[in-house]
Coordinates of C-alpha atoms in Angstrom, one line a residue:
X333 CA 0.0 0.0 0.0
X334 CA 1.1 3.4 -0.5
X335 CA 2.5 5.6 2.3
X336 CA 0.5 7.9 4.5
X337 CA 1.8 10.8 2.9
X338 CA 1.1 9.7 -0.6
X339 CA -2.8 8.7 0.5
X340 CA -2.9 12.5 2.2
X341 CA -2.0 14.2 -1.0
X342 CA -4.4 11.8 -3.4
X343 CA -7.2 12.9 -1.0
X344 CA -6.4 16.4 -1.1
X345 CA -6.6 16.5 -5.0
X346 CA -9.9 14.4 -4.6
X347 CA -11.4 16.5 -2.0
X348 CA -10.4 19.6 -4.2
X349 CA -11.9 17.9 -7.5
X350 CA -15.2 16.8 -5.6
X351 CA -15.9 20.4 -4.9
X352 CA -15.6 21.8 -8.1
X353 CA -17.5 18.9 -10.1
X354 CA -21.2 19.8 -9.0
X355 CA -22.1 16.1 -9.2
X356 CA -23.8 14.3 -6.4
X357 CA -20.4 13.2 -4.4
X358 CA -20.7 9.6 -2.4
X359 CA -24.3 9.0 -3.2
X360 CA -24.5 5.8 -5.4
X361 CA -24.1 2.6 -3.0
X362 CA -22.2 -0.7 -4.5
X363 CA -25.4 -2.2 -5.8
X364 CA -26.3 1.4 -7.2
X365 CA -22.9 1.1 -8.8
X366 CA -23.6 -2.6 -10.2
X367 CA -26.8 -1.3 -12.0
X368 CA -24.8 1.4 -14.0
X369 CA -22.6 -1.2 -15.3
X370 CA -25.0 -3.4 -15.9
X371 CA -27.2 -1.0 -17.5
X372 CA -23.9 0.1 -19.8
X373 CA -23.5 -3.8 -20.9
X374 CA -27.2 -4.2 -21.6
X375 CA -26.5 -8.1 -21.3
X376 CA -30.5 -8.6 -22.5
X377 CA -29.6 -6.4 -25.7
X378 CA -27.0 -8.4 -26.7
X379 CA -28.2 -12.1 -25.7
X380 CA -31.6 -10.8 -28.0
X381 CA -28.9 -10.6 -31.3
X382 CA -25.1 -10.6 -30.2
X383 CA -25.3 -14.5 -31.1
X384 CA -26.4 -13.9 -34.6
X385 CA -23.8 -11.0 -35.2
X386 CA -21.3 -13.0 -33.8
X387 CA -22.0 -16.1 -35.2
X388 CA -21.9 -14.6 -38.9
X389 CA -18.1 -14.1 -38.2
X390 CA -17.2 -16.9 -36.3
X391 CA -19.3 -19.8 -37.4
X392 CA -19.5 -23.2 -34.9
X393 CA -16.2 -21.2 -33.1
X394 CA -18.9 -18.6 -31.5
X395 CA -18.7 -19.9 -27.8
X396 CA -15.2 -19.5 -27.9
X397 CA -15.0 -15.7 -29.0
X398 CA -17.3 -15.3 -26.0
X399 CA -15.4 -17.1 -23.3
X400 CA -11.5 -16.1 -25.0
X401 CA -13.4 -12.0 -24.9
X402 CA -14.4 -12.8 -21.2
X403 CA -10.8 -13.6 -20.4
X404 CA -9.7 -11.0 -21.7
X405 CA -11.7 -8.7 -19.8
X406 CA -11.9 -9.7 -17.0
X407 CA -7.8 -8.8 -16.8
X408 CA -8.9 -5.3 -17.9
X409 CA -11.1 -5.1 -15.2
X410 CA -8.5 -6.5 -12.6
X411 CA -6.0 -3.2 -14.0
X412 CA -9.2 -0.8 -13.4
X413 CA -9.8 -2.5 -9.9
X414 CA -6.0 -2.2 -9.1
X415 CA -5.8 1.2 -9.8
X416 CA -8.8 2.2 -8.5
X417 CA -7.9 0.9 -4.8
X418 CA -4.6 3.5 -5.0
X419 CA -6.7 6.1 -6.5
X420 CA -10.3 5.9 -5.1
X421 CA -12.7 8.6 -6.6
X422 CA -10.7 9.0 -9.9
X423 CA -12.2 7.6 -13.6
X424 CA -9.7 6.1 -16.3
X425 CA -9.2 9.7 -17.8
X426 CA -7.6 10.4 -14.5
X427 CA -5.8 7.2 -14.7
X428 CA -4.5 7.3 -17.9
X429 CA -4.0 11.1 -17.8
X430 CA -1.8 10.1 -14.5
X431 CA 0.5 7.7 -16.0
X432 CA 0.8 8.8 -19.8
X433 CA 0.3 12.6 -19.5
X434 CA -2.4 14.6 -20.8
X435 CA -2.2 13.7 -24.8
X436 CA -2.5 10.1 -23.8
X437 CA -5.3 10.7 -21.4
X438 CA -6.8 12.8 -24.0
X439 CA -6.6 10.2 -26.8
X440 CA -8.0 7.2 -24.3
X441 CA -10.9 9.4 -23.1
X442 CA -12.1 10.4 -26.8
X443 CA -11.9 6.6 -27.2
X444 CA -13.8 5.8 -24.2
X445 CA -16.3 8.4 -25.1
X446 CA -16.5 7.2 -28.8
X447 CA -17.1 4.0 -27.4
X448 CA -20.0 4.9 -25.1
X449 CA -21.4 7.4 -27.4
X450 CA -21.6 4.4 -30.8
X451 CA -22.9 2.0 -28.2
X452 CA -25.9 4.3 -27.7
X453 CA -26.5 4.9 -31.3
X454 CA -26.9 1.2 -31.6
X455 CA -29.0 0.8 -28.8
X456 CA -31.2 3.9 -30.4
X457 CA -31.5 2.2 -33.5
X458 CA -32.4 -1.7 -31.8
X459 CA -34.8 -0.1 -29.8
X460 CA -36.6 0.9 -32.7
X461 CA -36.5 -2.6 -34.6
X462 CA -38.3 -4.2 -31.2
X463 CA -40.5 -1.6 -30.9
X464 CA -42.1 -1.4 -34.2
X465 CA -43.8 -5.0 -34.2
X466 CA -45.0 -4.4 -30.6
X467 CA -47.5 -1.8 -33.0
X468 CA -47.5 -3.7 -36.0
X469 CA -45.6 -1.2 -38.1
X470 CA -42.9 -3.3 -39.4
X471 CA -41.0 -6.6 -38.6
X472 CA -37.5 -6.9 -37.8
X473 CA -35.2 -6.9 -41.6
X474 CA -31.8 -9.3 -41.6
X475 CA -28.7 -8.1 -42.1
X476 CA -28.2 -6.3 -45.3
X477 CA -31.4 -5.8 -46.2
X478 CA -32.4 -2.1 -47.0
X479 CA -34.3 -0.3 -43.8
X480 CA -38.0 0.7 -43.7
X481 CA -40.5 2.7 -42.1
X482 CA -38.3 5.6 -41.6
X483 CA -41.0 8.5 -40.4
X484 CA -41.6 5.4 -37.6
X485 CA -38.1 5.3 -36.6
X486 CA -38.0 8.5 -36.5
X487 CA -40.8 9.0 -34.0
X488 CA -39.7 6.1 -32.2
X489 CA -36.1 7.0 -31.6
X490 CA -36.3 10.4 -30.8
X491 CA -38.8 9.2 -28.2
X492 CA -36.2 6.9 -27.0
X493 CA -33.3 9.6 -26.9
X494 CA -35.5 12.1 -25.0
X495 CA -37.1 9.8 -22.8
X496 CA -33.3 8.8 -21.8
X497 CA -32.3 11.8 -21.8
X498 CA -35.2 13.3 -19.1
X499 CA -33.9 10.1 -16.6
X500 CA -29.7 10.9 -17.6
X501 CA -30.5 14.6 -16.0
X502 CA -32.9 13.8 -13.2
X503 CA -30.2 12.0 -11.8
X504 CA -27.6 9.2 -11.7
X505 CA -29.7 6.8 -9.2
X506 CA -32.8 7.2 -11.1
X507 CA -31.0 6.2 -14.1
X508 CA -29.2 3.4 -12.8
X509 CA -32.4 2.0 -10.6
X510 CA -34.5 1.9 -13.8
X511 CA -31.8 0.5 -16.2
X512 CA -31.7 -2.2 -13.4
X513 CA -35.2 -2.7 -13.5
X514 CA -35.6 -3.4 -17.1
X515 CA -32.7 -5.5 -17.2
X516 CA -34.2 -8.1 -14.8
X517 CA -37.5 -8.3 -17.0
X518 CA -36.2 -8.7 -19.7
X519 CA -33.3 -11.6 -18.8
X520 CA -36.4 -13.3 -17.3
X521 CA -38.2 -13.9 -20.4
X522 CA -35.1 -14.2 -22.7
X523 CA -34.2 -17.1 -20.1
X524 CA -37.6 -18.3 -20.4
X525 CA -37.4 -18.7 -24.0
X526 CA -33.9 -20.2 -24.0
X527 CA -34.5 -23.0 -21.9
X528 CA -38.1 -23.9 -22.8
X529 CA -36.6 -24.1 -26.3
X530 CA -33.5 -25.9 -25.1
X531 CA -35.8 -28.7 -23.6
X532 CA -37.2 -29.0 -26.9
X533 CA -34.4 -29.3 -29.1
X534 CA -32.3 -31.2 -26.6
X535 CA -28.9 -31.1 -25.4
X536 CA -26.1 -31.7 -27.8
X537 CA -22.0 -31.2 -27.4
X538 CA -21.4 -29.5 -31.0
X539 CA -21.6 -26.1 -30.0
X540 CA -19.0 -27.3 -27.4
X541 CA -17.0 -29.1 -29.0
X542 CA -17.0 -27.6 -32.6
X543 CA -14.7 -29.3 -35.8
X544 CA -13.0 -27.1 -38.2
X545 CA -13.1 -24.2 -36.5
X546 CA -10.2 -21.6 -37.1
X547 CA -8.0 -18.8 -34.8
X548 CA -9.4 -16.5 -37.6
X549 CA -13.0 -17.0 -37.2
X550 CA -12.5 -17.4 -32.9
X551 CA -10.7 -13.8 -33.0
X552 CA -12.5 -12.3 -35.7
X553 CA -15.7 -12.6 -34.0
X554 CA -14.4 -11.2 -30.8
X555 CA -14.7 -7.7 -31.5
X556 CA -18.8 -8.3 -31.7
X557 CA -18.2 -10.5 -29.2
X558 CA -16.2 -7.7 -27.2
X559 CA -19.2 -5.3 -28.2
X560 CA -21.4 -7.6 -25.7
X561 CA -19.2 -6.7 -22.6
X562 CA -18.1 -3.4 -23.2
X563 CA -19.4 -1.0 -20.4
X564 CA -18.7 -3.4 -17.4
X565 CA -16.3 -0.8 -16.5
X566 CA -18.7 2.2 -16.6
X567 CA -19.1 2.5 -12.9
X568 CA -15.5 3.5 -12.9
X569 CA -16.4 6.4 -14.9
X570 CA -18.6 7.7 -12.0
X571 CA -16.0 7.3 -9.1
X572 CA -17.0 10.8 -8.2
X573 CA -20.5 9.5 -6.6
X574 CA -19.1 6.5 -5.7
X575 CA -19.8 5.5 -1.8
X576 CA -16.4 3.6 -0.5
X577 CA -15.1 3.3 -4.4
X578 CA -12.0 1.5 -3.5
X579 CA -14.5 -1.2 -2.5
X580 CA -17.3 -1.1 -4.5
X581 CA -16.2 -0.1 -8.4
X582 CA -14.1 -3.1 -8.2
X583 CA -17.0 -5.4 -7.4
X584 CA -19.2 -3.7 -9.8
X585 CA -16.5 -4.1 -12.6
X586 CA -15.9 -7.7 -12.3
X587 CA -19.7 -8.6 -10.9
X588 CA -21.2 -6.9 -13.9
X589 CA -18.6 -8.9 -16.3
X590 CA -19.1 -12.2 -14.8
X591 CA -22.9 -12.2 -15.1
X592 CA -22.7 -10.9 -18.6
X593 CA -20.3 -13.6 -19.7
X594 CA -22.4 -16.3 -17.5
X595 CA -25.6 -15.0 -19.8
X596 CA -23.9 -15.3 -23.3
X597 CA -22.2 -18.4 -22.6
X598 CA -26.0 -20.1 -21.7
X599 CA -27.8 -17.7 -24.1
X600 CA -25.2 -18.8 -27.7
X601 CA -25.6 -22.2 -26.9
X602 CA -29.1 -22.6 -26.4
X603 CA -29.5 -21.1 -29.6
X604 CA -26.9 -22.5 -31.2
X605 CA -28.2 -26.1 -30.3
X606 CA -31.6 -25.5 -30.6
X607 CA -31.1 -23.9 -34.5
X608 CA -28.9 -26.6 -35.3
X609 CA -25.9 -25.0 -36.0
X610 CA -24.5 -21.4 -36.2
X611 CA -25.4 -21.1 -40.4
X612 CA -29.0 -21.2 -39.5
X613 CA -28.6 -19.1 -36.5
X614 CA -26.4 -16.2 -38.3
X615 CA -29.2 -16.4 -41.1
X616 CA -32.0 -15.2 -38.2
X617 CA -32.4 -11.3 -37.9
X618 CA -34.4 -12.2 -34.5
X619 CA -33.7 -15.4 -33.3
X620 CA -35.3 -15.4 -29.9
X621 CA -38.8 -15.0 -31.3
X622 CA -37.9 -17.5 -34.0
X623 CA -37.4 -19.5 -30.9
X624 CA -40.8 -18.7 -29.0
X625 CA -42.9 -19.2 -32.5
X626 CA -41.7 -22.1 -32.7
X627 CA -42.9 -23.5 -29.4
X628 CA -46.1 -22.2 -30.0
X629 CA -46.1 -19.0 -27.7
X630 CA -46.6 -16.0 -29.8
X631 CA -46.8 -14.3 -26.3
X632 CA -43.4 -15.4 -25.8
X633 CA -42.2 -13.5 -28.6
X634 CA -44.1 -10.3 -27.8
X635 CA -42.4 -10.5 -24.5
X636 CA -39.0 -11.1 -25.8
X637 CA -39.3 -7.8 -28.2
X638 CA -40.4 -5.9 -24.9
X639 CA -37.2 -7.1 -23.3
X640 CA -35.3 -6.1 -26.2
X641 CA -37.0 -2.3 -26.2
X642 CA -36.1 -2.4 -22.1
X643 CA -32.9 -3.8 -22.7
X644 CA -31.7 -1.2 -25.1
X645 CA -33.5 2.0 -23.7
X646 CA -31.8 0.9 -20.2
X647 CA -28.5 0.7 -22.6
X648 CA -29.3 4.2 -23.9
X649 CA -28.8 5.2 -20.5
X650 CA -26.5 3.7 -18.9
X651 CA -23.7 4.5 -21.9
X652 CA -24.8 7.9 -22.1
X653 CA -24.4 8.2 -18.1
X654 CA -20.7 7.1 -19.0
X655 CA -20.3 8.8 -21.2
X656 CA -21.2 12.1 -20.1
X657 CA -19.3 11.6 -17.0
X658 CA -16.2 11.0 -19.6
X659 CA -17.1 14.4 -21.1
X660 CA -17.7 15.9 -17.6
X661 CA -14.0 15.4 -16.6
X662 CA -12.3 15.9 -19.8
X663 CA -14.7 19.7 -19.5
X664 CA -12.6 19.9 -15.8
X665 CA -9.8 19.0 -17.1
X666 CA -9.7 21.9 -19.7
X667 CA -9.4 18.9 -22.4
X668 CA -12.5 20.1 -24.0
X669 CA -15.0 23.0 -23.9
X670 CA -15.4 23.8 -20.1
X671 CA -18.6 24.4 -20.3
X672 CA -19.3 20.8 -20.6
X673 CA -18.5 20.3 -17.1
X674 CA -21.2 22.1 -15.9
X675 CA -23.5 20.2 -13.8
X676 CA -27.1 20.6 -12.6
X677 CA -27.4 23.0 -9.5
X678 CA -30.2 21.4 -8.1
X679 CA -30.0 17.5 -9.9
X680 CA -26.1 17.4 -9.9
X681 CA -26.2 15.8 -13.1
X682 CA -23.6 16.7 -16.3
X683 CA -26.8 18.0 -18.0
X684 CA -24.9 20.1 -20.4
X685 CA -22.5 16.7 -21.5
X686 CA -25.7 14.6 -21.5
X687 CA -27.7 16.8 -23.8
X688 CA -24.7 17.1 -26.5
X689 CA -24.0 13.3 -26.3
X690 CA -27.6 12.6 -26.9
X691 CA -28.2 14.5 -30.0
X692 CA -25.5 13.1 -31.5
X693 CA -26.0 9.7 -30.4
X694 CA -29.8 10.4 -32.3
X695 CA -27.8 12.3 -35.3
X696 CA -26.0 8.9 -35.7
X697 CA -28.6 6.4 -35.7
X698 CA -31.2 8.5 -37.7
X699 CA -28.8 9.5 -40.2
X700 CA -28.0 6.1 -40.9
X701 CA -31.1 5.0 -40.9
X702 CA -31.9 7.9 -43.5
X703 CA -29.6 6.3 -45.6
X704 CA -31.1 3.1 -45.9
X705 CA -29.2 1.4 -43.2
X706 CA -32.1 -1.0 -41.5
X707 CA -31.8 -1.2 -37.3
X708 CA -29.5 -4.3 -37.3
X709 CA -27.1 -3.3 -39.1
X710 CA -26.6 0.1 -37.3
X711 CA -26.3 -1.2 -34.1
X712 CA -23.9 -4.0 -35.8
X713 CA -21.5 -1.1 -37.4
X714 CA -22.0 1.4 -34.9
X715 CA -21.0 -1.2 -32.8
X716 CA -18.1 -2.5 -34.2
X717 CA -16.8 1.1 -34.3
X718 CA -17.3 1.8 -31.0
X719 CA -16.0 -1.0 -29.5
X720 CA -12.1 -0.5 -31.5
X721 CA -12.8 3.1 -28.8
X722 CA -13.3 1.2 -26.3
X723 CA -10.0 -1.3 -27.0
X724 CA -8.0 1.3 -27.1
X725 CA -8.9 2.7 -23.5
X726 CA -8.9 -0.6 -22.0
X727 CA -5.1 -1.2 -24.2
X728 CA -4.1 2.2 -22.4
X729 CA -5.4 1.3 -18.7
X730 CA -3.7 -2.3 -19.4
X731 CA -0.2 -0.4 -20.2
X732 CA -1.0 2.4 -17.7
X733 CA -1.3 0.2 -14.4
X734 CA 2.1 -1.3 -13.5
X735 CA 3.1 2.8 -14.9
X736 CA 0.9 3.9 -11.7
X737 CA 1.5 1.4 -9.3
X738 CA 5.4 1.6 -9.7
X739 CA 4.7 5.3 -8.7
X740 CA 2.8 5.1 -6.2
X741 CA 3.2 1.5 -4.3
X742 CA 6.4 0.1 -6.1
X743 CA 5.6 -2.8 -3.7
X744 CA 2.0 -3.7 -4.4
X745 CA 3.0 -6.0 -7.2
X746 CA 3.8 -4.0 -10.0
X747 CA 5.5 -7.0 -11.9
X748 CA 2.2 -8.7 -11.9
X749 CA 0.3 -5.4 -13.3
X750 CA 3.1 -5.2 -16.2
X751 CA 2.4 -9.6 -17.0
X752 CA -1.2 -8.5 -17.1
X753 CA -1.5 -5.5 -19.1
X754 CA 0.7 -6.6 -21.1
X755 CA -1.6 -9.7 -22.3
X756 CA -4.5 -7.1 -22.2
X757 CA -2.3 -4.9 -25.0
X758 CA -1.3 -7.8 -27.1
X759 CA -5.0 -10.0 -27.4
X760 CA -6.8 -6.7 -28.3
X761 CA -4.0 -5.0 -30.4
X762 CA -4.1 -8.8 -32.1
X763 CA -7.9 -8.3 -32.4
X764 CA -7.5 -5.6 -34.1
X765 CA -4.9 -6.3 -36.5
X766 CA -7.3 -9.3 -37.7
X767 CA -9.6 -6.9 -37.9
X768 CA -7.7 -5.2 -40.9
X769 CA -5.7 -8.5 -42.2
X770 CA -7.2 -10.4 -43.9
X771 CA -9.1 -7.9 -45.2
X772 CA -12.6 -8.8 -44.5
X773 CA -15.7 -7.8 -46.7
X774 CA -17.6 -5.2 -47.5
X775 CA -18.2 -2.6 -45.1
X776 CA -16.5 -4.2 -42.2
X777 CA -13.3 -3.8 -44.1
X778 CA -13.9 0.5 -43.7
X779 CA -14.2 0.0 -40.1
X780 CA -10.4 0.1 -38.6
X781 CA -9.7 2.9 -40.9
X782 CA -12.8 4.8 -40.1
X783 CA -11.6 4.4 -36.5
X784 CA -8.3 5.6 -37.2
X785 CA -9.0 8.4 -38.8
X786 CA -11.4 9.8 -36.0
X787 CA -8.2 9.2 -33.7
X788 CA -6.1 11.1 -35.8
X789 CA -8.6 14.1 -36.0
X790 CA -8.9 14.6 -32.1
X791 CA -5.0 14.5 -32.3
X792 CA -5.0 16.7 -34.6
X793 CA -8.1 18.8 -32.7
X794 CA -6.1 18.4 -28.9
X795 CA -2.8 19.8 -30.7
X796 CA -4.2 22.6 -32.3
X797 CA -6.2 23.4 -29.2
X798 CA -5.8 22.0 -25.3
X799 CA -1.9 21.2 -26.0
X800 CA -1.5 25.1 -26.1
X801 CA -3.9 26.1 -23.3
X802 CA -1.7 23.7 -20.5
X803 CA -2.0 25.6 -17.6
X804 CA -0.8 23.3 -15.3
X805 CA -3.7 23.2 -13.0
X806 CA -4.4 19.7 -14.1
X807 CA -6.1 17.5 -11.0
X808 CA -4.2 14.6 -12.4
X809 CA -1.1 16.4 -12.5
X810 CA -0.1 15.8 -8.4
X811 CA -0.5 11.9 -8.8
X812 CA 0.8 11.5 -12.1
X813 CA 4.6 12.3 -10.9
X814 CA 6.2 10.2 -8.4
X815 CA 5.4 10.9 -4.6
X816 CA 7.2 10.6 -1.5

């Protein structure tokens, strides 16, 4: 553990950040905290159609992108947890920021933030392909296939944007609570389905124990695999309102992760054995109510497409709420606008941050739905986008924790924090280069590049701009160097 000196001056610059963020300070509770991150994940969203996306890619290797993409996550999470015991009440901007300087932390919070913000774009878009047969406007389209109904998804998504927006700003616990909420409905009748259709079909070992499967498809189906995880570490992101957060965060990081993977291990290979193999299944736009037509419960299916709409309105929030406390401290930080780390005087809520992120969260998904882009596919490309953002946070907290622990507790083990983040770095930087070689199809293959080039623009954008308004009244700035 660090010395008492070194804990003295981390709380000062806590205490000192506390009282300038306007946000509700120690208010959210470790179950509170859970909920975000569950929210973020949305594990009902993705159990509803991460199987079919994923099982496009990697064919009869699909439970294995899920459990390798679990693995490697749940050593992210352990660098996040790490950390956040030496520097309670501090997000990964913070943390990155600390042990790479501000360009770094600048480059991993735009990816953390173009992570959360895609995510919700997605989410937008799925909750608008459930919620159209629930009023018989239109039915769920397959991949590829041109969208429909767009003065429906119109009205239908802005609904959804505003609706999370008005819960984002009332405040953090409200949010969370009724992210939590929906979540639990909705796994209840996606399980339902699963295992009524499971009993029917029978148990069977192929999706276990698969033939002919390749390392190409395993890894090239983790980055949708990847996108079914990917905001277990959003309760980090709200360390401010964290009760106890050297306690809590990391049981809400790795709780939240475990029950995820524990759902999309069960939920891919129910479906997998009950469709017979992953062709079939990949072929299905909505597999689930596929599932519950087939045994005869059309009410099963209706109940499965209002667990999708929860689901993904309670993923609306809960990335947004991440987001926007992303946004929040970059505004403190001087890293952006500072007007964007305004908060709410009487909700103490980042109302300015969560207002920008959702109107462009609802430029994205409409716009590509104007286009002719149908719901699946946005959230499947939005998706994949967002989650290379989110690697490359998770590639810098990886590489940044042995950086922080060597300065502040050189004997807490940072050998063990460099072994780890240094796998975390290489499996997703691996991830990503078979992402770009071979060069997959059409549009998948635009993806990396697309990413890269938004990187390079904010580098471009933090060079021409915050690099030359330093002023060296950075919170990070105390913990960054080394103390003693």
């Amino acid at each position: 553990m660090p010395s008492l000196p070194i804990v003295e001056q981390i709380q000062d610059v806590q205490a000192g950040r506390s009282a300038r963020s306007g946000l509700a300070e120690g208010t959210m509770g470790g179950v509170e905290l859970m909920a975000q991150s569950t929210a973020g994940i949305a594990p009902s969203a993705v159990m509803v159609s991460g199987a079919t996306l994923v099982a496009a890619i990697a064919g009869p290797g699909t439970l294995y992108s899920y459990v390798v993409s679990l693995a490697v996550l749940m050593l992210v999470g352990w660098c996040v947890a790490r950390v956040a015991r030496l520097r309670p009440g501090e997000g990964m901007l913070s943390h990155i920021t600390a042990a790479f300087g501000r360009a770094v932390g600048f480059v991993g919070s735009m990816g953390l933030a173009f992570g959360y913000l895609l995510i919700a774009a997605g989410c937008v878009a799925q909750f608008s392909q459930y919620v159209k047969p629930l009023f018989g406007v239109a039915p769920p389209v397959s991949a590829g296939a041109p969208g429909t109904s767009f003065g429906f998804t119109l009205v239908f998504e802005v609904l959804c944007v505003a609706g999370a927006a008005f819960m984002m700003i009332r405040g953090v616990r409200v949010s969370a609570w009724t992210g939590v909420v929906l979540e639990i409905l909705s796994i209840g009748a996606i399980l339902l389905v699963l295992t009524l259709a499971l009993l029917r079909h029978g148990f069977v070992l192929a999706p276990l124990l698969p033939t002919g499967i390749t390392l190409g498809q395993v890894v090239g189906g983790m980055v949708l695999a990847l996108l079914g995880f990917v905001g277990f570490e959003s309760a980090a992101c709200l360390s401010v309102e964290a009760k106890d957060p050297q306690r809590t965060i990391p049981r809400a990081v790795f709780g939240s992760a475990l029950l995820a993977g524990a759902l999309y291990l069960y939920s891919s290979y129910a479906q997998m054995a009950s469709f017979d193999g992953s062709e079939k299944l990949a072929a299905d736009a909505t597999p689930l109510n596929t599932l519950a037509d087939g045994l005869g419960q059309h009410w099963l299916a209706l109940m499965v497409d209002l667990g999708a709409v929860a689901s993904n309105f309670a993923c609306v929030t809960g990335s947004l709420t991440a987001a926007s406390r992303v946004l929040h401290a970059m505004g403190e930080s001087r890293l952006v606008h500072p007007k964007v780390a305004l908060a709410h005087p009487e909700r103490k809520t980042p109302h300015i941050a969560i207002l920008l992120l959702s109107v462009v969260a609802l430029a994205v998904a409409l716009g590509m739905a104007a286009s002719g882009v149908n719901e699946l596919d946005v959230y499947s490309y939005s998706g994949t986008l967002g989650t290379f953002g989110y690697m490359v946070a998770y590639i810098l907290m990886g590489l940044g924790a042995p950086v922080l622990l060597r300065k502040l507790a050189p004997r807490a083990g940072a050998g063990l924090a460099a072994l780890i983040g240094g796998i975390v770095a290489i499996c997703l930087s691996y991830v990503f280069y078979r992402n770009i070689y071979p060069v997959p199809v059409w549009p998948t293959n635009l993806m990396p590049w697309l990413f890269l080039g938004v990187l390079l623009a904010a580098s471009g954008w933090y060079f021409a701009g915050p690099a030359r308004q330093r002023d060296g009244h950075d919170p990070a700035r105390l913990v960054a160097e080394p103390l003693g």
